[in-house]
XYZ file of C-alpha atoms in Angstrom:
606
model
C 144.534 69.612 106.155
C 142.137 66.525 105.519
C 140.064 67.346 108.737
C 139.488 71.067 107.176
C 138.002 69.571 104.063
C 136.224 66.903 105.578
C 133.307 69.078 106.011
C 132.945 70.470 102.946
C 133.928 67.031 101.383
C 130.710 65.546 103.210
C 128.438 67.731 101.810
C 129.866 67.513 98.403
C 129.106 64.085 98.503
C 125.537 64.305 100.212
C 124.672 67.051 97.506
C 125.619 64.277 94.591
C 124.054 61.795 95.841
C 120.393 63.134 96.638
C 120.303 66.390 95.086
C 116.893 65.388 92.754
C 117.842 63.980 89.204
C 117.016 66.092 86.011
C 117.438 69.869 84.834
C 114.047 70.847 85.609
C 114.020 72.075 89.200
C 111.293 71.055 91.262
C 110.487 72.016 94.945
C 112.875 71.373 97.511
C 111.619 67.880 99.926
C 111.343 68.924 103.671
C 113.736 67.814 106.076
C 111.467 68.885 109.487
C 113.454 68.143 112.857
C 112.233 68.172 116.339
C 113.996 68.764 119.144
C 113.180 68.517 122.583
C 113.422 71.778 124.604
C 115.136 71.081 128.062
C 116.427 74.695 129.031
C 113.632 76.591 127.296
C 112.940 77.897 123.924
C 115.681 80.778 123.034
C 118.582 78.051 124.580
C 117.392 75.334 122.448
C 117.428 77.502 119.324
C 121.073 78.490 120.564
C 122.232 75.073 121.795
C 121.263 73.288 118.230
C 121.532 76.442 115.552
C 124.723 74.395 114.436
C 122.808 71.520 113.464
C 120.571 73.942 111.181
C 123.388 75.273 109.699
C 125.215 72.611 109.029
C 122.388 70.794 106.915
C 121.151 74.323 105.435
C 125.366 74.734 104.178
C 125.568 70.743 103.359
C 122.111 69.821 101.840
C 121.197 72.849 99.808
C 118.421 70.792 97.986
C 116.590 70.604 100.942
C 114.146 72.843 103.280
C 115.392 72.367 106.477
C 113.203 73.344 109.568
C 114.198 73.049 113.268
C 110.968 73.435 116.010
C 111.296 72.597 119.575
C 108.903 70.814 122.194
C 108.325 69.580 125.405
C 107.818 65.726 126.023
C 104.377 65.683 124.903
C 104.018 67.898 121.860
C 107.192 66.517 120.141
C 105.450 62.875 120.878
C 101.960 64.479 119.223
C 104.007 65.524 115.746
C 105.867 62.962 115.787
C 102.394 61.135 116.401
C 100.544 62.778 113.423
C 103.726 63.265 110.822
C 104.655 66.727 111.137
C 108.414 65.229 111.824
C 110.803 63.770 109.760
C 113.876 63.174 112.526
C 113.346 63.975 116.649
C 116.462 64.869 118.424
C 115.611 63.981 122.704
C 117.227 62.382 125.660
C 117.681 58.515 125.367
C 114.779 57.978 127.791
C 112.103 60.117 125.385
C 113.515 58.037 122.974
C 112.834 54.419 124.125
C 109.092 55.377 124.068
C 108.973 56.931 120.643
C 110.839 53.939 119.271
C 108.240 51.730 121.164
C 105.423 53.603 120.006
C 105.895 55.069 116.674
C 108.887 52.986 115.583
C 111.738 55.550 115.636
C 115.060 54.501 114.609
C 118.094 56.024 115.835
C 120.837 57.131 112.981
C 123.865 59.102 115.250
C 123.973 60.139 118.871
C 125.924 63.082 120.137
C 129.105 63.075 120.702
C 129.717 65.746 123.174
C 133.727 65.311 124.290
C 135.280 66.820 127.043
C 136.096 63.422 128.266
C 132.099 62.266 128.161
C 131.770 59.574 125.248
C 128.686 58.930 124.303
C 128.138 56.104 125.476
C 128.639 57.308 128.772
C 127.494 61.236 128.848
C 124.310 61.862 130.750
C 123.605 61.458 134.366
C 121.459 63.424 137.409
C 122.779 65.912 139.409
C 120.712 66.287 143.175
C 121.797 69.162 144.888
C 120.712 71.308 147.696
C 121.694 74.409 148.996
C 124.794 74.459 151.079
C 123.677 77.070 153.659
C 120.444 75.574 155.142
C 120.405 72.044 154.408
C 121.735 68.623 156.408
C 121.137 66.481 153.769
C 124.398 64.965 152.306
C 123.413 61.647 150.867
C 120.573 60.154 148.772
C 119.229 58.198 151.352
C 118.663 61.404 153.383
C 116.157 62.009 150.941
C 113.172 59.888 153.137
C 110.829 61.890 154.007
C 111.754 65.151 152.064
C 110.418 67.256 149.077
C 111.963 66.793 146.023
C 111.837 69.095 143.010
C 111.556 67.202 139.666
C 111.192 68.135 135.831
C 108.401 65.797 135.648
C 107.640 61.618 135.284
C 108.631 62.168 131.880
C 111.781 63.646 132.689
C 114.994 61.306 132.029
C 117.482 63.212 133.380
C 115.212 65.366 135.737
C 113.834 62.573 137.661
C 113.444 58.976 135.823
C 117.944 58.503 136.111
C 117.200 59.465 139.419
C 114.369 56.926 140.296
C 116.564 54.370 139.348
C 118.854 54.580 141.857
C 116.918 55.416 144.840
C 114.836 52.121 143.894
C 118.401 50.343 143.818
C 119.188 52.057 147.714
C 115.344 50.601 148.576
C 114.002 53.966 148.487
C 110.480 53.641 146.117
C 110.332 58.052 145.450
C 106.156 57.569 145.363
C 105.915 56.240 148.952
C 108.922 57.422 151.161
C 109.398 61.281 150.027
C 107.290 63.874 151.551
C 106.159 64.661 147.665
C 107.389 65.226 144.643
C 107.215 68.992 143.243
C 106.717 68.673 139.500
C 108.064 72.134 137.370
C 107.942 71.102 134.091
C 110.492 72.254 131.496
C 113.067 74.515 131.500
C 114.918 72.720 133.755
C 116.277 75.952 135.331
C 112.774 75.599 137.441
C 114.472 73.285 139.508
C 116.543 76.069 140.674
C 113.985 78.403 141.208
C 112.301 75.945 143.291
C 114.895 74.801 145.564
C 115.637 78.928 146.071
C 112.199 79.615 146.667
C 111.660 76.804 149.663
C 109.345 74.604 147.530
C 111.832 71.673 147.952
C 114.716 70.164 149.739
C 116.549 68.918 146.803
C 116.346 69.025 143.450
C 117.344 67.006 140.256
C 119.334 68.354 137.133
C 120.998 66.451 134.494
C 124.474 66.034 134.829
C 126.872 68.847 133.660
C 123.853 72.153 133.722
C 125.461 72.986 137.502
C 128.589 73.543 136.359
C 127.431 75.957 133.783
C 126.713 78.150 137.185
C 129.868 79.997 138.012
C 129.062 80.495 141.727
C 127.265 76.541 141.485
C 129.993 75.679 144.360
C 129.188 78.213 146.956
C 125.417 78.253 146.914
C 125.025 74.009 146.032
C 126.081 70.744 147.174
C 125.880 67.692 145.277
C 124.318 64.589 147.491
C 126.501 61.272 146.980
C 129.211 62.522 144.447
C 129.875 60.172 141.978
C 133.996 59.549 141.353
C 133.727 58.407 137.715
C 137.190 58.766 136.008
C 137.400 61.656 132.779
C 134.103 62.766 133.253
C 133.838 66.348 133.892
C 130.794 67.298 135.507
C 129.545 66.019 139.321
C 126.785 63.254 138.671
C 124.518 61.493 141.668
C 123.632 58.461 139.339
C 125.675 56.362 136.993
C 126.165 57.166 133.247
C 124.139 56.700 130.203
C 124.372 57.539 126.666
C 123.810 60.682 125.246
C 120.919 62.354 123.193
C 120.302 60.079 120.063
C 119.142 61.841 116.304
C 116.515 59.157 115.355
C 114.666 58.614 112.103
C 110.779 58.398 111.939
C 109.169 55.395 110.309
C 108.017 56.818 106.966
C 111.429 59.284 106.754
C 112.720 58.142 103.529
C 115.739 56.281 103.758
C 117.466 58.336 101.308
C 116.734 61.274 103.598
C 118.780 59.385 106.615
C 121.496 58.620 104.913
C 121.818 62.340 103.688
C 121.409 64.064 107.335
C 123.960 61.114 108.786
C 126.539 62.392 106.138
C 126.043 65.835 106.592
C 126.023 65.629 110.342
C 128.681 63.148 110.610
C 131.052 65.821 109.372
C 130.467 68.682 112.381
C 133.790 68.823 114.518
C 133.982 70.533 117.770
C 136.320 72.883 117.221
C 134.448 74.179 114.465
C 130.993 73.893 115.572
C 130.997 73.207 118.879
C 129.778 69.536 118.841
C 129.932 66.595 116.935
C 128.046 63.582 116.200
C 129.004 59.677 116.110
C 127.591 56.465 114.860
C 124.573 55.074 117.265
C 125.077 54.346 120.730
C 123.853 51.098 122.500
C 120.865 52.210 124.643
C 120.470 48.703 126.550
C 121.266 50.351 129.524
C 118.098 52.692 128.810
C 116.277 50.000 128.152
C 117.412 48.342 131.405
C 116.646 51.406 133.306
C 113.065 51.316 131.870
C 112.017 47.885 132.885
C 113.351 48.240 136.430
C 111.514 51.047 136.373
C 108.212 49.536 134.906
C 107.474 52.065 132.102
C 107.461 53.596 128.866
C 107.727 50.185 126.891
C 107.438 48.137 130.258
C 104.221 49.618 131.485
C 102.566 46.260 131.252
C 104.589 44.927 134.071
C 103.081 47.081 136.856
C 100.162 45.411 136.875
C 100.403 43.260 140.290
C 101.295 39.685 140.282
C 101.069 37.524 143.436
C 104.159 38.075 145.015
C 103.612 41.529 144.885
C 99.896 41.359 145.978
C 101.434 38.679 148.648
C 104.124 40.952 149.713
C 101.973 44.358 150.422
C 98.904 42.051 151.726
C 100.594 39.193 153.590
C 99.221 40.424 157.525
C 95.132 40.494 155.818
C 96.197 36.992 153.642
C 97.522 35.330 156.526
C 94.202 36.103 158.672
C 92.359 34.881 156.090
C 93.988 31.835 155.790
C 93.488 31.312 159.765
C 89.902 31.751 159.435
C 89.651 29.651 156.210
C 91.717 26.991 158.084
C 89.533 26.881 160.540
C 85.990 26.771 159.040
C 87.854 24.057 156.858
C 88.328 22.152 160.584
C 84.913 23.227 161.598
C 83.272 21.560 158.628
C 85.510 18.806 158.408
C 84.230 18.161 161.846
C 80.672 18.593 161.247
C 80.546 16.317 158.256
C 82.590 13.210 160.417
C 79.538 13.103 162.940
C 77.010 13.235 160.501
C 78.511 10.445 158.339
C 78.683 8.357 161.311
C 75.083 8.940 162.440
C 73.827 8.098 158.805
C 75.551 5.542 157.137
C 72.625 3.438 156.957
C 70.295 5.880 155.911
C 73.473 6.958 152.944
C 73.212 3.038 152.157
C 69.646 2.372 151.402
C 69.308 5.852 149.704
C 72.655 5.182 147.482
C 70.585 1.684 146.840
C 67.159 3.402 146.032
C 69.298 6.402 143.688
C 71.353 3.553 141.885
C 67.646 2.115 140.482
C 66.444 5.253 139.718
C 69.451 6.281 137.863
C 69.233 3.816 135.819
C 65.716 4.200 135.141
C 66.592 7.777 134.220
C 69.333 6.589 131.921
C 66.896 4.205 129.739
C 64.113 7.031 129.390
C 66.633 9.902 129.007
C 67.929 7.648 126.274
C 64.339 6.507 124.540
C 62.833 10.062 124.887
C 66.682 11.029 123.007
C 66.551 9.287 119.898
C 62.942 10.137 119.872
C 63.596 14.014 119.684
C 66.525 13.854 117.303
C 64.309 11.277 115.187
C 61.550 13.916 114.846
C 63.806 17.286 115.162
C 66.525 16.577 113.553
C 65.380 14.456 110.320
C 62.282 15.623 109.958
C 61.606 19.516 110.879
C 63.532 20.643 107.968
C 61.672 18.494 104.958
C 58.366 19.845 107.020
C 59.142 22.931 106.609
C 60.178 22.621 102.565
C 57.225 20.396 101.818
C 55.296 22.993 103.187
C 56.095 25.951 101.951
C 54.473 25.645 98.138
C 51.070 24.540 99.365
C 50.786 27.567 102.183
C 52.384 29.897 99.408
C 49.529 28.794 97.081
C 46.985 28.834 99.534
C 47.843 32.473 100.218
C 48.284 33.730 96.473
C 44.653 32.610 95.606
C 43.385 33.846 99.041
C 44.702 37.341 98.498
C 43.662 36.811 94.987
C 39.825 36.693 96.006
C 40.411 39.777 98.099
C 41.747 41.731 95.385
C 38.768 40.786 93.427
C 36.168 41.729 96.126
C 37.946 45.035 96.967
C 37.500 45.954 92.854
C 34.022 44.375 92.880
C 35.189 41.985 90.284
C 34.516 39.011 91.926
C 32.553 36.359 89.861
C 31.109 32.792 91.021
C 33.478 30.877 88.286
C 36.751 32.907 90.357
C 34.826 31.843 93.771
C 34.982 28.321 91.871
C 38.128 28.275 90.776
C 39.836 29.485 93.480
C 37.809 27.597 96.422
C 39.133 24.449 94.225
C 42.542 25.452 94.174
C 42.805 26.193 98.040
C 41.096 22.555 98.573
C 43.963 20.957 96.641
C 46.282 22.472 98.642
C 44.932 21.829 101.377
C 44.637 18.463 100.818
C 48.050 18.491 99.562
C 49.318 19.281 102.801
C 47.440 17.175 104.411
C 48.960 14.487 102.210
C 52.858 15.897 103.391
C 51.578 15.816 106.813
C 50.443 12.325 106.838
C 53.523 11.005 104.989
C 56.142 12.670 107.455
C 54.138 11.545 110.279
C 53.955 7.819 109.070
C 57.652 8.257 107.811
C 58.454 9.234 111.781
C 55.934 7.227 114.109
C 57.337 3.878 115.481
C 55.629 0.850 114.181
C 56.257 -2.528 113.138
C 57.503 -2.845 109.970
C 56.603 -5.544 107.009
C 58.421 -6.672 104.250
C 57.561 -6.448 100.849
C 59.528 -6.516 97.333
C 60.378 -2.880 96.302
C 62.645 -1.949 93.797
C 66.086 -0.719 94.885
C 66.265 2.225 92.307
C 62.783 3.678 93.227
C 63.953 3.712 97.098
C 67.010 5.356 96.029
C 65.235 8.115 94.468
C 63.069 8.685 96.746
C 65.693 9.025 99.290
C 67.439 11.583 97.206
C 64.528 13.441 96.944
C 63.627 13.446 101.011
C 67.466 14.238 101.459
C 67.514 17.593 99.144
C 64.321 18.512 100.207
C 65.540 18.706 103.893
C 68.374 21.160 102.635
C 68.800 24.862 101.895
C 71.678 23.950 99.529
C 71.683 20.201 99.060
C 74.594 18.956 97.576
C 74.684 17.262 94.339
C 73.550 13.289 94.105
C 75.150 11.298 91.726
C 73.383 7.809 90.834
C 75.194 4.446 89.030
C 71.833 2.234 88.467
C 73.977 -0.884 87.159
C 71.027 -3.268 88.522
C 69.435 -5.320 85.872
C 65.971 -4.332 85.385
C 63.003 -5.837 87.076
C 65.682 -6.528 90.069
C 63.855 -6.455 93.357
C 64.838 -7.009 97.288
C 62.300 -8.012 100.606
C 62.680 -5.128 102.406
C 60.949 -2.491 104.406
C 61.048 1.269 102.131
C 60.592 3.482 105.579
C 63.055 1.723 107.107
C 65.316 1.448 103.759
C 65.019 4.948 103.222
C 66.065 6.082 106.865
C 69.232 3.826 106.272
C 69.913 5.760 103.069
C 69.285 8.916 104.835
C 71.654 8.652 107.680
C 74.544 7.501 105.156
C 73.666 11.037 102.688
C 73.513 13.088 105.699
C 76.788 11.479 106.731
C 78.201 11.903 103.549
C 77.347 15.669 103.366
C 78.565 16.236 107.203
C 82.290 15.509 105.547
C 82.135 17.407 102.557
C 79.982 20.460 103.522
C 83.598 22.241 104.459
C 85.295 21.802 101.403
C 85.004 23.352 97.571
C 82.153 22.805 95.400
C 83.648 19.913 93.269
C 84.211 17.828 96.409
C 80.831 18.284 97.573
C 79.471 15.628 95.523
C 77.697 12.106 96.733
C 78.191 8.865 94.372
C 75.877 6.035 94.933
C 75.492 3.158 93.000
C 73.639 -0.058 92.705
C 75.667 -3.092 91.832
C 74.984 -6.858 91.273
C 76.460 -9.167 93.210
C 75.041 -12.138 92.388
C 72.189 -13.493 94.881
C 72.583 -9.772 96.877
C 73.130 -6.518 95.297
C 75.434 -3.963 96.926
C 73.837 -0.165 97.443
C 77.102 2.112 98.240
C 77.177 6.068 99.217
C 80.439 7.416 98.913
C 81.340 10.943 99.451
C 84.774 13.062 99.097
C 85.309 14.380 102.073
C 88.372 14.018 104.452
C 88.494 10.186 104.886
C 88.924 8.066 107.609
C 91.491 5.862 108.597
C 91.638 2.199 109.715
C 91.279 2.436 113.465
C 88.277 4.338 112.887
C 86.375 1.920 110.424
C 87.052 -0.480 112.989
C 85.301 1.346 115.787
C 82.372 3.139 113.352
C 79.440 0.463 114.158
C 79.840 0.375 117.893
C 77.382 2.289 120.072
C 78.226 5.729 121.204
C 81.561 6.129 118.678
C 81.503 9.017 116.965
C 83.812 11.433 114.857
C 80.849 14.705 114.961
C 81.769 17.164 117.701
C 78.062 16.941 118.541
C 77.244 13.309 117.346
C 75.675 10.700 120.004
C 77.504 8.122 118.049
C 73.861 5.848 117.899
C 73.219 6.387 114.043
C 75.562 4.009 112.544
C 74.861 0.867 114.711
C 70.879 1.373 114.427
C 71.728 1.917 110.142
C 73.649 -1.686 110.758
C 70.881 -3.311 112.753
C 68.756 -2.038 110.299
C 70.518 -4.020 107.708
C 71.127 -7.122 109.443
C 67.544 -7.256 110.340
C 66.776 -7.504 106.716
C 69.705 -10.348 106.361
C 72.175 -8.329 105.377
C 75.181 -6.255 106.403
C 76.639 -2.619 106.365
C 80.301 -2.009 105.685
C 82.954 0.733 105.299
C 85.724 0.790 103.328
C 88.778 3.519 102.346
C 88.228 3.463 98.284
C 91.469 2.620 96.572
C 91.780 6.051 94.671
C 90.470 9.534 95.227
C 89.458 10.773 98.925
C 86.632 10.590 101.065
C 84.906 7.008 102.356
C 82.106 4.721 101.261
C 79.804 3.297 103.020
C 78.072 -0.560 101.437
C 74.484 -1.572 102.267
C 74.274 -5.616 101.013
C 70.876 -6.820 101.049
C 69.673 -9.894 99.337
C 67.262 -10.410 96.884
C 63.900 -11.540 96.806
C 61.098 -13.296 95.556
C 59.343 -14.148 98.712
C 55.906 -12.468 99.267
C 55.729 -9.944 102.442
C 56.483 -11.049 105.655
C 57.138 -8.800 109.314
C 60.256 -7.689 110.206
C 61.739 -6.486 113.591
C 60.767 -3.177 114.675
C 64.240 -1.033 114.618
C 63.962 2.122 116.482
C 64.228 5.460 114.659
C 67.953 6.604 113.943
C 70.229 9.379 114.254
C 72.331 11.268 111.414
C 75.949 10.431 113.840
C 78.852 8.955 111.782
């Protein structure tokens, strides 16, 4: 009695739960199924007109539409959304869960003794009257007749096993005779002398009352409770899967509706989901759908087809390897003393190359990399100016307006400019020249600034400077300014290197002049990243560096620099806050001017 009312039970339920909310009626959501179509289009509307029914009877508040396919147009709707649920074999299904992330929801249950777990195989067959063949591996060198590549249980069940008896179906048949779907064309084929065998899924022969007389079956499979002859070994059977953007509500109502079907009332049933590892098994052996990407060819498999040409060309490597070896023996004893005094002679001129590579280095980087950008922004007003009153006076002439007092005034203006850039061009070129420096008492506060200013003027978007003049006034130092200012340049360009990265308020550079009794301490701190103790210890020595692209020569020549004017340059980790600071001590002075050493031109390497 309770199996009777189950059905109409289930779609009591299903109705309640999903029939839309409210007393206004409003249209009807789509439930749109695919099916594939193995045995043509009027069989597939037969074979799975129950399944329509049963959701039309159970899920009133619903449109339900049933269209069928072959392989490829049910993977194009499913592809561009026409689908809400695809009903295929387990094989179709692997790729559209691969591809378009189909999930299965019940698989059919098709009794009779098959479970489905274990339901679908392939059936090869030939006919009995004019054929030898008996077993698969008769197959070598004969024409089978398949569904297509696509085809699980018209050829790809099929594949499987002939790959597991050594027999690859691409290379050993005589050809393989593609028919496409229905499946019946296998028949016609194997009648009409197009093939020697042919390949149907399991259980489609018997459905042939005379199947016995006219076909044989090649290796007969003895599997216990299943009905039908098979040539491969089980797998599960077709699965109902969901699309991706199928509403889960929507799932849930076809999987109750469904779920109640019986086969004595409609002729098949449905059951919770199948495990289709054994599909997925299948498929990488195989080397598609999902598992494509392991076909391409690896070395054993390069080494396996090619290993007569390899191991030729390893004999003929082998020996020009001998050969050579050979060649290069006699002519290393026959020249040893020649090697000798030319290794000699290349040893001094390396090293000759080393010290001008290095010399002509700092030179460039001096001149490129400090000062092509302030050229450039020094520049620009001057030429700008220069151009504005030149255009100006052709304006004028064009309109016949020009006057001797414009002439005047704009010949003088031109002049300055000139001469203005002349003046920037001279500065940067005595700023970059090498030349022994003198001594004299500046002011520490003035060669600050004017640092600043050179440092901002070389950037696009120069960070912000902020200065912490605690110096008494009239406090003044023996130094040289070019050489003080290239100090002070390296350690802002340093300083901006480790904070260029980060936000805006850690962009920042602090300096500040402090008294410290017979010296004064100039420090440049910025907020960057930091640096740790190891590297402070190592920062001064030639060649260190923390840059990517640093030569690591900036920091020692900023130290000689300092130590050339008696005094030192220090890093320390601040107690508080990020970022590092650098210390220039220099003492101060009374003495009137005097030379100092001639310090080459630095580098901006931390």
């Amino acid at each position: 009695m309770f199996s009777r009312c189950l059905p109409l039970l289930t779609g009591l339920v299903a109705l309640l739960l999903f029939l839309p909310a409210g007393t206004g009626a409003t249209a009807a959501p789509p439930l749109r199924i695919g099916v594939l179509a193995v045995l043509g289009a009027e069989a597939t509307i037969q074979e799975w007109s129950p399944v329509l029914r049963q959701l039309q009877t159970s899920l009133p508040g619903y449109q339900v539409s049933l269209t069928h396919f072959d392989h490829e147009g049910l993977r194009a709707a499913a592809r561009r959304g026409e689908l809400d649920f695809v009903i295929t074999n387990p094989g179709h299904y692997i790729e559209l869960e691969a591809e378009l992330g189909a999930s299965r929801i019940l698989s059919l249950d098709a009794g009779s003794g098959r479970s489905p777990q274990s339901a679908l195989g392939s059936t090869v067959i030939v006919r009995r009257d004019s054929s030898p063949l008996r077993r698969l591996e008769d197959l070598r060198g004969r024409r089978l007749a398949v569904v297509s590549h696509e085809a699980f249980g018209g050829y790809q069940m099929l594949w499987g096993e002939l790959l597991g008896l050594g027999i690859d179906p691409e290379q050993e048949l005589a050809g393989l005779h593609e028919v496409g779907l229905p499946m019946n064309r296998v028949i016609e084929a194997l009648e009409q002398g197009q093939a020697d065998a042919g390949v149907l899924r399991s259980c489609m022969l018997e459905s042939r009352p005379d199947w016995m007389a006219r076909y044989r079956v090649l290796s007969p499979r003895e599997i216990p409770g299943f009905p039908c002859a098979s040539s491969t070994r089980l797998y599960p059977d077709w699965p109902l899967a969901a699309l991706r953007h199928t509403p889960p509500e929507h799932s849930r109502a076809v999987a109750i509706a469904l779920l109640g079907m019986t086969q004595e009332k409609h002729g098949m049933a449905w059951s919770m989901p199948a495990d289709y590892q054994s599909v997925h098994e299948l498929f990488r052996k195989l080397e598609i759908g999902p598992y494509a990407y392991l076909r391409s060819p690896g070395l054993r498999h390069l080494a396996e087809r090619y290993w007569p040409w390899m191991a030729g060309m390893a004999l003929l490597i082998l020996a020009w390897v001998l050969y050579t070896l050979r060649v290069e023996h006699l002519v290393h004893v026959r020249t040893r003393a020649l090697r000798e005094a030319l290794a000699a002679r290349d040893a001094s001129e390396q090293r000759m190359r080393a010290a001008q590579e290095q010399a002509e280095h700092l030179s460039r980087l001096s001149v490129l990399g400090e000062l092509s950008g302030t050229l450039a922004h020094e520049l620009n007003q001057p030429l700008a100016t220069i151009t504005n009153y030149a255009g100006s006076l052709r304006r004028r002439a064009d309109n016949q307006r020009l006057t001797e007092a414009a002439v005047r005034e704009a010949a003088g203006e031109i002049a300055d400019q000139a001469e203005r850039a002349a003046g920037i061009m001279a500065r940067i070129r005595g700023f970059s020249r090498k030349r022994v420096g003198s001594c004299a008492p500046v002011a520490p506060g003035e060669v600050v600034q004017e640092a600043i200013t050179l440092f901002q003027g070389m950037l696009a978007r120069a960070p912000r400077v902020e200065v912490d003049d605690r110096l008494p006034a009239g406090t003044r130092i023996g130094a040289d300014r070019l050489q003080l200012q290239q100090v002070l340049l390296n350690l802002l360009k340093n300083a901006w290197d480790a904070s260029q990265e980060l936000p805006p308020e850690r962009q920042q550079i602090l300096v500040s002049l402090e008294d410290a009794g017979d010296y004064i301490r100039l420090g440049v701190r910025d907020l960057g990243c930091g640096l740790d103790a190891t590297t402070c210890a190592q920062l001064f020595q030639p060649f260190f560096t923390t840059k990517p692209d640093g030569l690591g020569l900036g920091l020692s020549i900023c130290r000689s620099i300092a130590e050339a004017h008696g005094g030192r340059l220090t890093a320390e980790i601040p107690a508080s806050g990020p970022g590092a600071r650098f210390v220039l001590t220099l003492p101060k002075s009374d003495a009137a001017p005097g030379p100092v050493p001639d310090i080459t031109a630095l580098t901006s390497d931390r």
